[in-house]
Short mmCIF file of C-alpha atoms in Angstrom, two decimals:
data_model
loop_
_atom_site.label_atom_id
_atom_site.label_comp_id
_atom_site.label_asym_id
_atom_site.label_seq_id
_atom_site.Cartn_x
_atom_site.Cartn_y
_atom_site.Cartn_z
CA MET K 209 38.46 -150.70 -110.25
CA VAL K 210 40.87 -150.33 -107.53
CA ALA K 211 42.58 -147.58 -105.22
CA GLY K 212 44.32 -147.96 -102.26
CA SER K 213 44.73 -151.64 -100.60
CA SER K 214 43.34 -154.50 -102.72
CA GLY K 215 39.70 -155.46 -102.19
CA GLU K 216 37.79 -159.01 -103.34
CA VAL K 217 37.75 -160.30 -106.25
CA ALA K 218 35.32 -162.66 -106.77
CA GLY K 219 36.50 -166.01 -107.89
CA THR K 220 39.80 -165.37 -107.72
CA ALA K 221 42.36 -166.65 -105.26
CA SER K 222 45.50 -165.85 -106.25
CA PRO K 223 47.31 -165.55 -110.18
CA GLU K 224 48.76 -168.94 -109.36
CA LYS K 225 45.50 -170.82 -108.75
CA ALA K 226 44.40 -169.40 -111.70
CA ASP K 227 41.96 -172.71 -113.82
CA VAL K 228 41.96 -173.36 -117.20
CA SER K 229 39.23 -171.14 -117.56
CA SER K 230 41.08 -167.90 -116.80
CA LEU K 231 43.08 -168.98 -120.15
CA LYS K 232 40.18 -167.86 -122.64
CA ARG K 233 39.21 -164.57 -123.37
CA PRO K 234 36.97 -163.49 -120.90
CA PHE K 235 33.89 -161.28 -121.42
CA ARG K 236 34.27 -157.76 -120.20
CA VAL K 237 31.58 -155.81 -118.55
CA LEU K 238 31.83 -152.03 -117.63
CA SER K 239 29.45 -151.17 -115.16
CA LEU K 240 28.95 -147.22 -114.46
CA ASP K 241 26.78 -145.40 -111.82
CA GLY K 242 24.53 -142.87 -111.62
CA GLY K 243 25.09 -139.65 -109.65
CA GLY K 244 24.17 -136.63 -111.47
CA MET K 245 27.04 -134.02 -111.82
CA ARG K 246 29.30 -136.24 -110.32
CA GLY K 247 29.60 -138.08 -113.65
CA ILE K 248 32.74 -135.26 -114.02
CA TYR K 249 34.33 -137.97 -111.80
CA THR K 250 33.82 -141.04 -113.48
CA ALA K 251 35.02 -139.46 -116.83
CA ALA K 252 37.82 -137.99 -115.56
CA PHE K 253 39.24 -140.90 -113.13
CA LEU K 254 38.72 -142.74 -116.74
CA ALA K 255 40.86 -140.38 -118.66
CA ARG K 256 43.53 -140.26 -116.16
CA LEU K 257 43.64 -143.92 -115.74
CA THR K 258 43.95 -144.47 -119.48
CA ASP K 259 46.21 -141.96 -120.56
CA GLN K 260 48.73 -143.45 -118.13
CA PHE K 261 48.89 -146.78 -119.98
CA ALA K 262 48.40 -145.18 -123.37
CA ARG K 263 52.06 -143.11 -122.67
CA ILE K 264 53.87 -146.17 -121.42
CA ARG K 265 52.52 -148.19 -124.07
CA GLY K 266 54.03 -145.01 -126.07
CA THR K 267 50.71 -144.21 -128.05
CA THR K 268 49.04 -140.98 -127.95
CA ALA K 269 45.24 -142.45 -126.82
CA LEU K 270 43.46 -145.71 -126.33
CA ASP K 271 40.07 -146.65 -127.06
CA LEU K 272 39.07 -147.66 -123.71
CA GLY K 273 35.18 -149.02 -125.00
CA ALA K 274 36.59 -151.22 -127.49
CA GLY K 275 38.08 -153.28 -124.25
CA PHE K 276 34.37 -154.24 -123.26
CA ASP K 277 31.78 -156.92 -124.86
CA LEU K 278 29.01 -155.01 -122.55
CA ILE K 279 28.89 -151.77 -121.25
CA THR K 280 26.07 -151.07 -118.79
CA GLY K 281 25.41 -147.51 -116.86
CA THR K 282 22.34 -145.81 -115.21
CA SER K 283 22.06 -141.93 -115.46
CA THR K 284 24.95 -140.05 -115.89
CA GLY K 285 26.75 -143.54 -116.33
CA ALA K 286 25.41 -143.89 -119.45
CA ILE K 287 26.37 -140.75 -120.60
CA VAL K 288 29.85 -141.80 -119.96
CA GLY K 289 29.50 -145.06 -121.35
CA CYS K 290 27.64 -144.24 -124.60
CA ALA K 291 30.53 -142.43 -124.82
CA LEU K 292 32.55 -144.74 -124.54
CA ALA K 293 30.53 -146.98 -127.13
CA VAL K 294 31.18 -144.70 -130.08
CA GLY K 295 34.57 -144.10 -128.90
CA ARG K 296 34.66 -140.50 -127.57
CA PRO K 297 37.68 -139.31 -125.46
CA MET K 298 36.57 -138.81 -121.87
CA GLN K 299 38.49 -135.73 -121.82
CA GLU K 300 35.34 -134.41 -124.35
CA VAL K 301 33.23 -136.09 -121.43
CA VAL K 302 34.40 -134.47 -118.76
CA SER K 303 34.05 -131.06 -120.85
CA LEU K 304 30.79 -131.88 -121.56
CA TYR K 305 30.06 -131.68 -117.58
CA ARG K 306 31.91 -128.50 -117.34
CA ASP K 307 30.63 -126.67 -120.23
CA HIS K 308 27.16 -127.56 -120.39
CA GLY K 309 26.52 -128.70 -116.33
CA PRO K 310 25.49 -125.38 -115.43
CA LYS K 311 22.85 -124.86 -117.91
CA ILE K 312 21.50 -128.67 -117.45
CA PHE K 313 20.86 -127.94 -113.55
CA PRO K 314 20.39 -124.03 -113.77
CA HIS K 315 19.17 -123.98 -109.99
CA ARG K 316 20.76 -126.02 -107.39
CA ILE K 317 18.68 -126.94 -104.10
CA THR K 318 20.61 -126.64 -101.34
CA GLY K 319 18.07 -127.13 -98.75
CA LYS K 320 14.22 -126.02 -97.58
CA ARG K 321 14.70 -122.13 -98.87
CA SER K 322 16.10 -123.08 -102.34
CA ALA K 323 13.37 -126.10 -102.78
CA LEU K 324 10.48 -123.58 -102.05
CA PHE K 325 12.32 -121.29 -104.35
CA ARG K 326 12.47 -123.95 -107.06
CA ALA K 327 8.76 -125.21 -106.63
CA GLY K 328 7.71 -121.20 -106.97
CA ARG K 329 9.29 -121.29 -110.45
CA GLY K 330 7.39 -124.67 -111.35
CA SER K 331 8.68 -126.37 -114.48
CA THR K 332 11.27 -123.57 -115.58
CA TYR K 333 14.39 -124.81 -114.68
CA VAL K 334 13.46 -128.42 -115.70
CA ARG K 335 12.49 -127.85 -119.14
CA GLN K 336 15.53 -125.25 -119.66
CA GLY K 337 17.92 -128.53 -118.33
CA ASP K 338 15.96 -130.87 -120.67
CA LYS K 339 17.00 -128.61 -123.76
CA ALA K 340 20.29 -128.28 -122.69
CA LEU K 341 20.73 -131.80 -121.87
CA ARG K 342 19.76 -133.05 -125.14
CA GLU K 343 22.15 -130.50 -126.96
CA ALA K 344 24.98 -131.39 -125.01
CA LEU K 345 24.26 -135.46 -125.79
CA THR K 346 23.72 -134.53 -129.44
CA ASP K 347 27.13 -132.89 -129.97
CA VAL K 348 28.89 -136.06 -128.48
CA LEU K 349 26.77 -138.97 -129.81
CA GLY K 350 24.93 -137.49 -132.91
CA THR K 351 22.17 -139.58 -134.44
CA ARG K 352 23.65 -142.76 -133.62
CA THR K 353 21.57 -145.97 -132.43
CA MET K 354 21.83 -148.62 -130.12
CA LEU K 355 21.81 -151.10 -133.62
CA ASP K 356 24.37 -148.65 -134.56
CA VAL K 357 26.82 -149.58 -131.84
CA PHE K 358 26.45 -153.08 -131.97
CA GLN K 359 27.04 -153.39 -135.35
CA ARG K 360 29.98 -150.99 -135.95
CA ARG K 361 31.79 -151.44 -132.62
CA ASN K 362 30.78 -154.98 -131.50
CA ILE K 363 30.13 -153.58 -127.86
CA SER K 364 26.21 -154.39 -126.64
CA LEU K 365 24.62 -151.88 -124.11
CA SER K 366 22.23 -152.39 -121.61
CA ILE K 367 20.52 -149.28 -120.33
CA PRO K 368 17.97 -149.32 -117.07
CA ALA K 369 15.15 -146.58 -116.96
CA VAL K 370 11.72 -146.61 -115.76
CA LEU K 371 8.55 -146.75 -118.63
CA MET K 372 6.19 -144.49 -116.57
CA SER K 373 3.05 -145.91 -118.73
CA THR K 374 3.51 -148.91 -116.62
CA HIS K 375 6.08 -148.03 -113.61
CA ARG K 376 8.07 -151.00 -114.34
CA ALA K 377 11.73 -151.21 -114.79
CA TRP K 378 12.82 -150.94 -118.61
CA VAL K 379 16.25 -151.65 -119.85
CA PHE K 380 17.30 -150.57 -123.18
CA LYS K 381 19.29 -153.42 -124.46
CA LYS K 382 20.99 -154.56 -127.66
CA THR K 383 23.25 -157.82 -126.85
CA PRO K 384 23.32 -160.88 -129.29
CA ARG K 385 20.54 -162.21 -127.53
CA SER K 386 18.17 -159.30 -126.91
CA GLY K 387 16.20 -159.16 -130.24
CA VAL K 388 14.92 -156.09 -132.10
CA ARG K 389 12.87 -154.14 -129.63
CA ASP K 390 15.21 -151.33 -128.70
CA ASP K 391 17.76 -151.49 -132.08
CA LEU K 392 16.45 -148.03 -133.40
CA TYR K 393 16.81 -145.83 -130.53
CA PRO K 394 19.03 -142.93 -131.03
CA LEU K 395 21.87 -142.74 -127.45
CA VAL K 396 20.91 -139.38 -127.34
CA ASP K 397 16.91 -140.26 -126.45
CA VAL K 398 18.25 -143.25 -124.49
CA CYS K 399 20.47 -141.00 -122.43
CA MET K 400 17.58 -138.40 -122.05
CA ALA K 401 15.40 -141.60 -120.56
CA THR K 402 17.91 -143.21 -118.56
CA SER K 403 18.72 -139.42 -116.32
CA ALA K 404 15.28 -138.36 -115.91
CA ALA K 405 15.74 -137.76 -112.13
CA PRO K 406 12.39 -136.70 -110.83
CA ILE K 407 12.30 -133.20 -109.01
CA TYR K 408 15.72 -132.45 -110.53
CA ARG K 409 15.06 -132.78 -114.29
CA SER K 410 12.30 -133.11 -116.82
CA LEU K 411 10.44 -136.74 -117.22
CA ALA K 412 11.62 -137.93 -121.28
CA ALA K 413 9.10 -137.69 -123.33
CA ILE K 414 10.72 -139.88 -126.81
CA ASP K 415 9.52 -141.22 -129.67
CA ASP K 416 9.12 -144.79 -130.08
CA PRO K 417 11.07 -145.87 -132.96
CA ASN K 418 9.01 -148.73 -133.72
CA THR K 419 5.47 -146.84 -133.75
CA VAL K 420 6.07 -143.83 -136.32
CA GLY K 421 3.47 -140.97 -135.28
CA GLY K 422 2.74 -142.65 -132.17
CA PRO K 423 2.39 -141.28 -129.02
CA LYS K 424 5.65 -140.32 -126.76
CA GLN K 425 6.75 -142.70 -124.58
CA VAL K 426 7.78 -141.44 -121.19
CA PHE K 427 10.53 -142.44 -119.23
CA ALA K 428 11.82 -141.52 -115.39
CA ASP K 429 15.52 -142.02 -114.37
CA GLY K 430 16.81 -145.60 -114.01
CA GLY K 431 18.40 -144.84 -110.79
CA LEU K 432 14.73 -145.28 -109.54
CA TRP K 433 15.33 -149.15 -109.35
CA ALA K 434 19.43 -149.65 -110.55
CA ASN K 435 21.64 -146.52 -109.91
CA ASN K 436 24.19 -148.81 -109.45
CA PRO K 437 23.19 -151.22 -112.62
CA ILE K 438 26.08 -153.96 -111.85
CA MET K 439 23.61 -156.71 -111.42
CA VAL K 440 22.14 -155.63 -114.91
CA GLY K 441 25.47 -156.38 -116.19
CA LEU K 442 26.47 -159.73 -114.24
CA VAL K 443 22.72 -161.00 -115.88
CA ASP K 444 23.26 -160.12 -119.11
CA ALA K 445 26.86 -161.70 -119.25
CA LEU K 446 25.86 -164.79 -117.92
CA THR K 447 23.33 -164.69 -121.03
CA ILE K 448 25.45 -163.70 -123.34
CA ALA K 449 29.00 -165.30 -122.43
CA GLY K 450 29.39 -168.82 -123.40
CA PRO K 451 29.16 -171.39 -120.67
CA ASP K 452 32.76 -171.83 -119.62
CA GLN K 453 33.95 -168.21 -120.68
CA PRO K 454 34.88 -166.32 -117.84
CA ILE K 455 33.60 -163.28 -116.96
CA GLU K 456 35.24 -159.73 -115.54
CA ILE K 457 33.07 -156.89 -114.58
CA TYR K 458 34.44 -153.16 -113.70
CA SER K 459 31.87 -151.44 -111.65
CA LEU K 460 32.67 -147.73 -111.30
CA GLY K 461 31.39 -145.18 -108.85
CA THR K 462 30.72 -141.75 -108.54
CA CYS K 463 32.83 -140.77 -105.46
CA PRO K 464 29.88 -141.47 -103.05
CA ARG K 465 28.94 -139.65 -99.96
CA PRO K 466 31.57 -140.44 -97.01
CA GLU K 467 28.83 -140.90 -94.36
CA GLY K 468 25.25 -141.34 -93.46
CA ASP K 469 22.99 -139.08 -91.44
CA HIS K 470 23.06 -139.40 -87.28
CA LEU K 471 20.12 -138.79 -85.81
CA ASP K 472 18.44 -138.67 -82.35
CA GLU K 473 15.25 -139.02 -81.63
CA GLU K 474 13.53 -136.23 -82.52
CA SER K 475 15.10 -135.76 -85.81
CA ALA K 476 13.11 -138.79 -86.95
CA HIS K 477 9.80 -137.02 -87.24
CA ARG K 478 11.20 -135.62 -90.83
CA SER K 479 8.56 -133.74 -92.88
CA MET K 480 8.55 -132.96 -96.86
CA LEU K 481 10.25 -129.74 -96.17
CA ASP K 482 13.00 -131.21 -93.89
CA TRP K 483 13.31 -133.59 -96.89
CA SER K 484 13.99 -130.02 -99.18
CA LEU K 485 10.43 -131.15 -100.54
CA GLY K 486 11.45 -134.81 -101.88
CA ALA K 487 15.09 -133.56 -103.28
CA ASP K 488 17.15 -134.88 -100.42
CA VAL K 489 15.95 -138.59 -100.62
CA ALA K 490 17.62 -139.09 -104.16
CA PRO K 491 21.41 -139.42 -102.09
CA LEU K 492 20.08 -141.61 -99.97
CA SER K 493 18.32 -144.13 -102.46
CA ILE K 494 21.76 -143.81 -104.21
CA SER K 495 24.37 -144.48 -101.20
CA ALA K 496 21.82 -147.44 -100.64
CA GLN K 497 21.43 -148.66 -103.55
CA GLU K 498 25.35 -148.27 -104.34
CA PHE K 499 25.63 -150.47 -101.23
CA ALA K 500 22.98 -153.02 -101.76
CA PHE K 501 23.60 -154.19 -105.42
CA ASP K 502 27.18 -154.44 -105.14
CA ASN K 503 27.02 -156.99 -102.54
CA MET K 504 24.13 -158.44 -104.17
CA ALA K 505 26.73 -158.71 -107.11
CA ARG K 506 29.75 -160.14 -104.71
CA LEU K 507 27.88 -162.81 -103.03
CA LEU K 508 25.96 -163.90 -106.46
CA ALA K 509 29.49 -163.87 -108.44
CA ASN K 510 31.40 -165.86 -105.16
CA ALA K 511 28.41 -168.59 -105.14
CA MET K 512 28.66 -169.07 -108.87
CA SER K 513 32.65 -169.11 -108.54
CA ASP K 514 32.44 -171.60 -105.99
CA CYS K 515 30.71 -173.76 -108.47
CA GLY K 516 32.62 -173.48 -111.13
CA ARG K 517 31.91 -170.47 -113.00
CA SER K 518 34.99 -168.08 -113.08
CA ILE K 519 33.18 -164.28 -112.44
CA ARG K 520 36.03 -161.70 -111.24
CA ARG K 521 34.44 -158.30 -110.16
CA VAL K 522 36.19 -154.90 -109.09
CA ARG K 523 34.62 -152.02 -107.60
CA PHE K 524 36.10 -148.41 -107.38
CA PRO K 525 36.25 -146.73 -105.13
CA ASN K 526 36.80 -149.10 -102.15
CA LYS K 527 37.74 -147.12 -99.95
CA ALA K 528 35.99 -144.18 -97.65
CA VAL K 529 35.78 -141.08 -99.75
CA PRO K 530 37.53 -137.90 -98.14
CA ALA K 531 35.23 -136.03 -95.49
CA SER K 532 36.57 -133.10 -97.31
CA MET K 533 34.69 -133.96 -99.94
CA MET K 534 31.05 -133.70 -98.47
CA PRO K 535 30.24 -130.70 -99.93
CA TYR K 536 30.55 -130.94 -103.27
CA LEU K 537 28.69 -134.16 -103.68
CA ALA K 538 25.45 -133.07 -104.47
CA LEU K 539 23.71 -134.34 -107.42
CA ASP K 540 23.11 -130.73 -109.11
CA ASP K 541 26.17 -129.02 -107.92
CA THR K 542 27.52 -127.33 -111.12
CA ARG K 543 30.29 -124.49 -108.93
CA PRO K 544 33.52 -124.54 -110.59
CA GLU K 545 34.96 -125.52 -107.31
CA ALA K 546 32.94 -128.70 -107.07
CA MET K 547 34.14 -129.88 -110.39
CA ASP K 548 37.59 -128.75 -109.69
CA ARG K 549 37.42 -131.06 -106.32
CA LEU K 550 35.81 -133.89 -107.75
CA VAL K 551 38.15 -134.12 -110.80
CA HIS K 552 41.11 -133.84 -108.66
CA GLN K 553 39.69 -136.39 -106.40
CA ALA K 554 39.25 -138.64 -109.65
CA HIS K 555 42.97 -138.02 -110.57
CA THR K 556 43.90 -139.07 -107.24
CA ASP K 557 42.09 -142.26 -107.18
CA ALA K 558 43.46 -143.07 -110.72
CA ASP K 559 46.91 -142.66 -109.40
CA LEU K 560 46.65 -145.10 -106.65
CA THR K 561 45.10 -147.61 -109.57
CA LYS K 562 47.91 -146.99 -111.43
CA SER K 563 50.08 -147.97 -108.14
CA ALA K 564 47.87 -151.34 -107.45
CA CYS K 565 48.14 -152.19 -111.06
CA ASP K 566 52.03 -152.05 -110.81
CA ASP K 567 51.78 -154.41 -107.75
CA ARG K 568 52.08 -158.07 -108.76
CA ASN K 569 50.27 -159.55 -105.76
CA ASN K 570 47.03 -157.36 -106.35
CA PRO K 571 44.69 -159.40 -108.24
CA GLU K 572 42.30 -156.51 -109.01
CA GLY K 573 45.51 -154.50 -110.66
CA ALA K 574 46.78 -157.12 -112.79
CA MET K 575 43.29 -157.63 -113.78
CA ILE K 576 42.67 -154.03 -114.59
CA SER K 577 46.44 -154.02 -116.45
CA ARG K 578 45.33 -156.83 -118.70
CA LEU K 579 42.93 -154.86 -119.31
CA MET K 580 44.14 -152.03 -120.32
CA ASN K 581 47.47 -153.45 -122.08
CA ASN K 582 44.55 -154.97 -124.24
CA LEU K 583 43.27 -152.10 -125.35
CA PRO K 584 43.46 -150.71 -129.19
CA ALA K 585 44.73 -148.08 -129.69
CA MET K 586 42.82 -144.56 -131.14
CA PRO K 587 43.98 -144.32 -134.99
CA VAL K 588 46.49 -141.70 -135.60
CA SER K 589 44.10 -139.52 -137.13
CA GLY K 590 42.18 -139.50 -133.70
CA VAL K 591 38.33 -141.09 -135.43
CA VAL K 592 37.14 -143.93 -134.44
CA TRP K 593 33.50 -143.01 -135.83
CA PRO K 594 32.85 -140.40 -137.83
CA THR K 595 30.01 -138.07 -136.28
CA ASP K 596 27.40 -136.63 -138.46
CA ASP K 597 29.32 -133.29 -139.42
CA GLY K 598 32.48 -135.08 -140.20
CA ARG K 599 34.04 -134.42 -136.36
CA LYS K 600 36.57 -136.59 -134.88
CA GLY K 601 34.64 -139.49 -132.75
#
């Protein structure tokens, strides 16, 4: 997705140069990055953009999740993605972060002293956060499983995590080609697994639905290897889509940090304490992965497009995040002013994206506009998929 000046759309030079494959229905992928509390930015951005298109189309709301064949999301991105997959409104997800964020992250790590204080409390805070997150997710996702989403909504899901018993990447997956291994995993458990960030949260100990009464499976955050899951989405799309079917990937970040660390030689000798007992490593890893995975996807998409396979991707944001946002981008920052700033930035970026959609010479904007104009409207009742207790969802 795009804000500001247009970026590159892989495999697309201009609308008039589109090949015959562009006339076929594209296989659409939504890829959502991890980023802790910055997930409120993702939800607010999508809420704002879809609301604008809904009003233009004269309807109350649009079912954004129904616009995608595959949704892949890591950590907080999986929470947003699974909510979309079951038809929950994004404003409800914004409220999830506002209402439950302070309980999910009850103690913010702000530097050496807070890290030492946190270490002295043992597992107290992560245990509290684990309970709060499960309760919040259950309110939104109920007891739905990966298979439920595929059968009811015809949406494939690919959610990265790490299986601790093997220290290997694991992707919770339900697609037409994925088999049955992950069919019965509840979405709540999947989201707990992919968002189990070491240091910040508990590891996720969940039931294996294929072994009733067996030992728990323990997972860590998928952001350890795929915080930007665009390559997961691209590989799955190539596996699922027809050989001549165009692929479109919509990749959304979480308002990443606008700058790195400018270090002198002496500052290079950092101790564990200088890294806040490891807490400062996570933002570094996230930033590096966002850049690396997006560029790998861009290069692969371009190479395959040169060989005749139509693959288009848009990445948001593709402009620098304002430096004024820097104090509000910590993964565990639940201060009201931090959430307010993230939501405000999301609205600004969504408005810029809508402007790009109105520019007929902007190929990224045209791609997003086609998606939005093809989305089904929410039912008049507001019920896409009733929850276990009969609430709208």
